[in-house]
Amino acid sequence: MREILDIQKQLLPDLTEVMKKRYTILHHIMVSGLIGRRTLAGIMKTTERILRGEVDFLKEQGLLEVESSGMRISEAGRQLLERIEPLVKDLFGLTDLEERISRQFGLKQVVIVPGDSDVSQHTKKELGRAGATLLRKLVNKDEVIAVTGGSTMAQVAEHLTSSTSMKGCWFVPARGGLGESVELQANTIASTMAKRTGAEYRLLHVPDHLGEEAYQSLIQDKMIRELLDFIRKARIVVHGIGDAMVMARRRNVDPETTSSLQEKGALAEAFSYYFDKRGNIIHKMPTLGLRIEDIQSMDAVIGIAGGRSKGEAIASVLRFGHEDALVTDEAAALEILKYGSS
């Protein structure tokens, strides 16, 4: 396939560009669900006049359905996108990026979507779609799946659908709740994932950031202990990756601890652990949820994060060495390779 692509790029470069453009239009519409032409033209930074010609062509091919309220992809269009995705990844150069990151960090699987989720909500939605697709492939029946919170994880939840592979599964929060929007809490995301897939869920109604005294008190509670034992049965964890200082602010970490994190070179946060650029754990928040020994014994640890600004943080967590799979975007991938080789 790559040889044919190389020949096509040399002999028919215009055809390659047309294919990329039409794929991008179809892909935007698929991820959006229903979208108006003016909105799509704005996202793609083109004019409605230019877009109209492409939309008319795709409609004639039976790949789009145009309604008064907007455009949506047809089933034929959805099937076409699935079939040509590997080809398009080669066209965008993403396959090579995936292979390089996989080799560098010893990952079993890397999935990269085009764009930069720092500047494009569409790219963040696509991260969610790709994360949901990967999770469906890895899950077996009757699994316990732990999930963290955050905006990217919320997108993963939105793109999950009912699946026979998730029959008998349980979704659980990997940790307690942060002081943020309810829809971004791990509890909410676990329950949304369960409802969208027909699975079950259990919730952990405790704050994520606990003082030592509160932590010791809660850990003695019989119901809390029973729930934690259930959460620690998880064989799959799906988690986001955050910038260390951003996460410290979201947790309202005290100034002394924040200064200590800065002095130790904290770059990234994942499942309540803070990592430096070498992937060393330099701080653990007292929190109820998964412990590092639970994560190390998992069958699949899936990190999902994107955006150029998070590239160095993602590389830091990958250096920790316990990720099995990564879903990220093109902008973050380029930064990961840059920081991963330094």
Short mmCIF file of C-alpha atoms in Angstrom, two decimals:
data_model
loop_
_atom_site.label_atom_id
_atom_site.label_comp_id
_atom_site.label_asym_id
_atom_site.label_seq_id
_atom_site.Cartn_x
_atom_site.Cartn_y
_atom_site.Cartn_z
CA MET A 1 0.00 0.00 0.00
CA ARG A 2 2.76 2.45 0.88
CA GLU A 3 4.50 1.79 -2.44
CA ILE A 4 1.30 2.63 -4.33
CA LEU A 5 0.90 5.78 -2.26
CA ASP A 6 4.45 6.89 -3.02
CA ILE A 7 3.85 6.40 -6.75
CA GLN A 8 0.57 8.30 -6.54
CA LYS A 9 2.21 11.19 -4.71
CA GLN A 10 4.78 11.47 -7.50
CA LEU A 11 2.49 11.02 -10.52
CA LEU A 12 -0.81 12.39 -9.21
CA PRO A 13 -0.05 14.80 -6.33
CA ASP A 14 -3.28 16.73 -6.99
CA LEU A 15 -5.33 13.55 -6.56
CA THR A 16 -3.70 12.94 -3.18
CA GLU A 17 -4.64 16.44 -2.00
CA VAL A 18 -8.23 16.03 -3.23
CA MET A 19 -8.49 12.70 -1.37
CA LYS A 20 -7.19 14.27 1.86
CA LYS A 21 -9.60 17.20 1.54
CA ARG A 22 -12.67 15.01 0.94
CA TYR A 23 -11.68 12.64 3.72
CA THR A 24 -11.31 15.58 6.10
CA ILE A 25 -14.77 16.90 5.18
CA LEU A 26 -16.40 13.50 5.73
CA HIS A 27 -14.48 12.97 8.94
CA HIS A 28 -15.48 16.35 10.41
CA ILE A 29 -19.13 15.64 9.62
CA MET A 30 -18.96 12.15 11.13
CA VAL A 31 -17.46 13.37 14.40
CA SER A 32 -19.87 16.32 14.59
CA GLY A 33 -22.96 14.19 13.97
CA LEU A 34 -24.90 17.04 12.36
CA ILE A 35 -23.28 20.26 11.17
CA GLY A 36 -24.16 23.25 8.99
CA ARG A 37 -22.12 24.18 5.93
CA ARG A 38 -21.18 27.60 7.29
CA THR A 39 -19.93 26.11 10.55
CA LEU A 40 -17.92 23.46 8.72
CA ALA A 41 -16.41 26.07 6.38
CA GLY A 42 -15.27 28.03 9.44
CA ILE A 43 -13.70 24.96 11.05
CA MET A 44 -11.88 24.04 7.83
CA LYS A 45 -10.87 27.67 7.15
CA THR A 46 -12.37 27.67 3.66
CA THR A 47 -15.26 29.45 1.94
CA GLU A 48 -18.82 28.18 1.68
CA ARG A 49 -18.57 28.43 -2.11
CA ILE A 50 -15.57 26.06 -2.27
CA LEU A 51 -17.10 23.73 0.30
CA ARG A 52 -20.42 23.60 -1.58
CA GLY A 53 -18.81 21.92 -4.59
CA GLU A 54 -17.21 19.22 -2.46
CA VAL A 55 -20.41 18.64 -0.48
CA ASP A 56 -22.42 18.28 -3.70
CA PHE A 57 -19.95 15.69 -4.99
CA LEU A 58 -20.01 13.68 -1.73
CA LYS A 59 -23.82 13.82 -1.68
CA GLU A 60 -23.99 12.51 -5.25
CA GLN A 61 -21.77 9.60 -4.22
CA GLY A 62 -24.22 8.73 -1.43
CA LEU A 63 -21.69 9.53 1.28
CA LEU A 64 -23.56 12.49 2.80
CA GLU A 65 -27.13 13.27 3.72
CA VAL A 66 -28.11 16.95 3.52
CA GLU A 67 -31.07 18.15 5.58
CA SER A 68 -32.50 21.58 6.33
CA SER A 69 -30.79 21.49 9.73
CA GLY A 70 -27.39 20.50 8.36
CA MET A 71 -25.29 17.64 6.97
CA ARG A 72 -24.74 14.19 8.39
CA ILE A 73 -22.70 11.26 7.16
CA SER A 74 -24.53 8.33 5.58
CA GLU A 75 -23.92 4.72 6.52
CA ALA A 76 -22.05 4.28 3.21
CA GLY A 77 -19.87 7.24 4.12
CA ARG A 78 -19.17 5.82 7.56
CA GLN A 79 -18.15 2.47 6.10
CA LEU A 80 -15.90 4.17 3.55
CA LEU A 81 -14.09 6.13 6.26
CA GLU A 82 -13.46 2.94 8.22
CA ARG A 83 -12.03 1.20 5.15
CA ILE A 84 -9.70 4.00 4.08
CA GLU A 85 -8.48 5.08 7.53
CA PRO A 86 -5.15 3.15 7.26
CA LEU A 87 -4.56 4.65 3.81
CA VAL A 88 -5.28 8.17 5.02
CA LYS A 89 -2.99 7.75 8.02
CA ASP A 90 -0.18 7.07 5.56
CA LEU A 91 -1.20 10.14 3.54
CA PHE A 92 -1.01 12.33 6.65
CA GLY A 93 2.24 10.68 7.81
CA LEU A 94 0.62 9.48 11.03
CA THR A 95 1.49 5.79 10.63
CA ASP A 96 5.19 6.63 10.75
CA LEU A 97 4.68 8.78 13.87
CA GLU A 98 2.77 5.95 15.57
CA GLU A 99 5.54 3.46 14.84
CA ARG A 100 8.29 5.79 16.06
CA ILE A 101 6.57 6.51 19.39
CA SER A 102 5.72 2.83 19.85
CA ARG A 103 9.36 1.82 19.35
CA GLN A 104 10.78 4.61 21.49
CA PHE A 105 8.62 3.89 24.54
CA GLY A 106 7.93 0.16 24.09
CA LEU A 107 4.17 0.59 23.66
CA LYS A 108 1.93 -2.15 22.29
CA GLN A 109 -0.25 0.31 20.40
CA VAL A 110 -0.23 4.01 19.50
CA VAL A 111 -3.13 5.79 17.81
CA ILE A 112 -2.60 9.33 16.50
CA VAL A 113 -5.35 11.57 15.14
CA PRO A 114 -4.69 14.65 12.96
CA GLY A 115 -4.64 18.13 14.48
CA ASP A 116 -4.03 19.83 17.82
CA SER A 117 -6.68 19.55 20.53
CA ASP A 118 -5.29 22.69 22.18
CA VAL A 119 -6.83 24.75 19.38
CA SER A 120 -9.48 22.46 17.87
CA GLN A 121 -12.51 21.07 19.65
CA HIS A 122 -12.97 18.76 16.66
CA THR A 123 -9.56 17.18 17.35
CA LYS A 124 -10.53 16.63 20.99
CA LYS A 125 -13.72 14.92 19.85
CA GLU A 126 -11.66 12.77 17.51
CA LEU A 127 -9.39 11.81 20.42
CA GLY A 128 -12.51 10.65 22.23
CA ARG A 129 -13.72 8.65 19.23
CA ALA A 130 -10.31 6.99 18.77
CA GLY A 131 -10.08 6.23 22.50
CA ALA A 132 -13.55 4.69 22.52
CA THR A 133 -12.71 2.55 19.47
CA LEU A 134 -9.51 1.26 21.08
CA LEU A 135 -11.27 0.48 24.37
CA ARG A 136 -13.94 -1.56 22.56
CA LYS A 137 -11.21 -3.62 20.89
CA LEU A 138 -9.39 -4.38 24.16
CA VAL A 139 -12.33 -5.14 26.46
CA ASN A 140 -13.60 -8.63 27.12
CA LYS A 141 -16.86 -9.59 28.78
CA ASP A 142 -17.14 -9.29 32.58
CA GLU A 143 -14.19 -6.88 32.93
CA VAL A 144 -13.82 -4.17 35.56
CA ILE A 145 -12.65 -0.97 33.83
CA ALA A 146 -11.32 1.97 35.86
CA VAL A 147 -11.49 5.48 34.41
CA THR A 148 -10.27 8.91 35.46
CA GLY A 149 -11.91 12.29 34.91
CA GLY A 150 -11.24 15.24 32.63
CA SER A 151 -12.51 16.76 29.39
CA THR A 152 -10.79 14.25 27.09
CA MET A 153 -12.17 11.30 29.06
CA ALA A 154 -15.63 12.88 28.83
CA GLN A 155 -15.25 12.78 25.04
CA VAL A 156 -14.34 9.07 25.20
CA ALA A 157 -17.55 8.45 27.14
CA GLU A 158 -19.62 10.36 24.56
CA HIS A 159 -18.32 8.15 21.73
CA LEU A 160 -18.96 4.79 23.37
CA THR A 161 -21.94 2.78 22.16
CA SER A 162 -23.65 -0.45 23.15
CA SER A 163 -21.33 -3.41 22.59
CA THR A 164 -21.61 -7.15 23.16
CA SER A 165 -17.93 -7.15 24.19
CA MET A 166 -18.88 -5.05 27.23
CA LYS A 167 -21.64 -7.35 28.41
CA GLY A 168 -21.26 -7.93 32.13
CA CYS A 169 -18.57 -5.23 32.45
CA TRP A 170 -18.34 -2.72 35.30
CA PHE A 171 -17.06 0.85 35.00
CA VAL A 172 -15.56 2.37 38.15
CA PRO A 173 -13.77 5.63 38.97
CA ALA A 174 -10.02 5.26 39.39
CA ARG A 175 -10.06 7.94 42.11
CA GLY A 176 -12.29 10.36 43.98
CA GLY A 177 -13.68 13.64 42.71
CA LEU A 178 -11.87 16.90 42.01
CA GLY A 179 -13.45 20.28 42.73
CA GLU A 180 -14.51 20.81 39.11
CA SER A 181 -17.54 20.52 36.82
CA VAL A 182 -19.67 17.50 37.67
CA GLU A 183 -19.63 16.27 34.05
CA LEU A 184 -15.82 15.98 34.17
CA GLN A 185 -15.69 13.93 37.37
CA ALA A 186 -14.49 10.32 37.21
CA ASN A 187 -17.77 9.21 38.81
CA THR A 188 -19.85 10.90 36.09
CA ILE A 189 -17.67 9.53 33.31
CA ALA A 190 -17.81 5.98 34.70
CA SER A 191 -21.63 6.12 34.93
CA THR A 192 -21.93 7.64 31.41
CA MET A 193 -19.71 4.93 29.93
CA ALA A 194 -21.78 2.24 31.64
CA LYS A 195 -25.10 3.67 30.46
CA ARG A 196 -23.92 4.10 26.87
CA THR A 197 -22.57 0.55 26.63
CA GLY A 198 -25.20 -1.30 28.66
CA ALA A 199 -22.65 -2.12 31.38
CA GLU A 200 -22.85 -1.61 35.16
CA TYR A 201 -21.07 0.92 37.36
CA ARG A 202 -20.12 1.73 40.92
CA LEU A 203 -19.22 5.16 42.28
CA LEU A 204 -16.72 6.49 44.81
CA HIS A 205 -18.27 9.45 46.64
CA VAL A 206 -15.16 10.91 48.26
CA PRO A 207 -12.92 13.90 47.38
CA ASP A 208 -9.77 13.14 45.41
CA HIS A 209 -7.53 15.34 47.55
CA LEU A 210 -7.56 14.25 51.19
CA GLY A 211 -5.56 15.24 54.22
CA GLU A 212 -3.73 12.42 55.96
CA GLU A 213 -6.18 12.36 58.87
CA ALA A 214 -9.23 12.21 56.59
CA TYR A 215 -7.54 9.55 54.47
CA GLN A 216 -6.83 7.31 57.48
CA SER A 217 -10.38 7.76 58.77
CA LEU A 218 -12.05 6.88 55.46
CA ILE A 219 -9.82 3.88 54.83
CA GLN A 220 -11.17 2.32 58.03
CA ASP A 221 -14.77 2.50 56.81
CA LYS A 222 -16.06 -0.97 55.88
CA MET A 223 -18.12 0.19 52.88
CA ILE A 224 -15.23 2.28 51.52
CA ARG A 225 -12.82 -0.65 51.89
CA GLU A 226 -15.23 -2.99 50.10
CA LEU A 227 -15.63 -0.50 47.24
CA LEU A 228 -11.86 0.02 46.95
CA ASP A 229 -11.34 -3.75 46.80
CA PHE A 230 -13.81 -3.86 43.90
CA ILE A 231 -12.08 -0.95 42.07
CA ARG A 232 -8.74 -2.70 42.47
CA LYS A 233 -10.09 -5.72 40.60
CA ALA A 234 -9.88 -3.60 37.43
CA ARG A 235 -7.72 -5.15 34.71
CA ILE A 236 -8.00 -2.10 32.41
CA VAL A 237 -7.49 1.55 33.31
CA VAL A 238 -8.23 4.40 30.89
CA HIS A 239 -6.74 7.66 32.06
CA GLY A 240 -5.90 11.20 31.06
CA ILE A 241 -2.54 12.90 31.49
CA GLY A 242 -2.32 16.39 32.95
CA ASP A 243 0.23 19.15 33.27
CA ALA A 244 1.58 18.96 36.83
CA MET A 245 1.05 22.60 37.79
CA VAL A 246 -2.38 22.80 36.17
CA MET A 247 -3.48 19.72 38.13
CA ALA A 248 -2.02 21.12 41.35
CA ARG A 249 -4.16 24.23 40.89
CA ARG A 250 -7.26 22.16 40.13
CA ARG A 251 -6.65 20.22 43.35
CA ASN A 252 -6.09 23.42 45.38
CA VAL A 253 -2.75 22.02 46.50
CA ASP A 254 -1.23 24.09 49.30
CA PRO A 255 1.59 26.55 48.40
CA GLU A 256 4.27 24.52 50.21
CA THR A 257 3.52 21.34 48.23
CA THR A 258 3.25 23.33 45.00
CA SER A 259 6.70 24.86 45.60
CA SER A 260 8.10 21.40 46.33
CA LEU A 261 6.65 20.05 43.07
CA GLN A 262 8.25 22.91 41.13
CA GLU A 263 11.63 22.41 42.81
CA LYS A 264 11.57 18.68 42.01
CA GLY A 265 10.74 19.38 38.36
CA ALA A 266 7.20 18.00 38.28
CA LEU A 267 5.96 17.88 34.67
CA ALA A 268 3.01 15.53 34.56
CA GLU A 269 0.19 14.10 36.65
CA ALA A 270 -1.67 10.84 36.13
CA PHE A 271 -3.85 8.85 38.56
CA SER A 272 -2.78 11.15 41.48
CA TYR A 273 0.96 10.66 40.90
CA TYR A 274 3.33 13.43 39.82
CA PHE A 275 6.22 12.65 37.45
CA ASP A 276 9.44 14.43 36.49
CA LYS A 277 10.88 14.49 32.96
CA ARG A 278 12.64 11.14 33.48
CA GLY A 279 9.37 9.45 34.40
CA ASN A 280 10.19 9.18 38.10
CA ILE A 281 7.36 9.51 40.61
CA ILE A 282 8.22 12.52 42.77
CA HIS A 283 4.97 12.95 44.68
CA LYS A 284 1.83 10.96 45.53
CA MET A 285 -1.33 12.69 46.64
CA PRO A 286 -3.12 11.03 49.58
CA THR A 287 -6.21 9.83 47.71
CA LEU A 288 -8.56 6.88 47.70
CA GLY A 289 -8.39 4.92 44.49
CA LEU A 290 -5.93 2.94 42.43
CA ARG A 291 -2.40 2.57 43.77
CA ILE A 292 0.76 2.28 41.72
CA GLU A 293 0.96 -1.47 42.41
CA ASP A 294 -2.57 -1.87 41.01
CA ILE A 295 -1.58 -0.05 37.82
CA GLN A 296 1.62 -2.05 37.40
CA SER A 297 -0.33 -5.33 37.42
CA MET A 298 -3.02 -4.20 34.94
CA ASP A 299 -3.60 -6.08 31.68
CA ALA A 300 -4.01 -2.78 29.79
CA VAL A 301 -3.10 0.77 30.79
CA ILE A 302 -4.44 3.21 28.18
CA GLY A 303 -3.37 6.87 28.25
CA ILE A 304 -5.48 9.36 26.28
CA ALA A 305 -4.25 12.94 26.00
CA GLY A 306 -3.49 15.48 23.30
CA GLY A 307 -2.49 19.04 22.52
CA ARG A 308 0.93 20.49 21.80
CA SER A 309 1.12 21.93 25.33
CA LYS A 310 0.92 18.42 26.85
CA GLY A 311 3.62 16.79 24.72
CA GLU A 312 6.36 16.97 27.33
CA ALA A 313 4.00 15.80 30.10
CA ILE A 314 2.88 12.81 28.02
CA ALA A 315 6.52 11.88 27.30
CA SER A 316 7.20 12.03 31.05
CA VAL A 317 4.42 9.52 31.85
CA LEU A 318 5.48 7.26 28.97
CA ARG A 319 8.99 7.16 30.42
CA PHE A 320 7.49 5.78 33.63
CA GLY A 321 7.14 2.66 31.52
CA HIS A 322 3.78 1.19 32.49
CA GLU A 323 1.59 2.37 29.62
CA ASP A 324 0.45 -0.25 27.13
CA ALA A 325 -1.36 2.04 24.70
CA LEU A 326 -1.49 5.74 23.89
CA VAL A 327 -4.12 7.75 22.02
CA THR A 328 -2.92 11.25 21.17
CA ASP A 329 -3.00 13.89 18.45
CA GLU A 330 -0.46 14.90 15.84
CA ALA A 331 0.70 18.09 17.61
CA ALA A 332 1.35 16.24 20.87
CA ALA A 333 3.03 13.34 19.04
CA LEU A 334 5.64 15.63 17.49
CA GLU A 335 6.39 17.10 20.93
CA ILE A 336 6.54 13.63 22.51
CA LEU A 337 9.24 12.59 20.03
CA LYS A 338 11.17 15.80 20.63
CA TYR A 339 11.15 15.48 24.42
CA GLY A 340 11.38 11.70 24.37
CA SER A 341 14.77 11.84 22.66
CA SER A 342 16.19 14.52 24.97
#
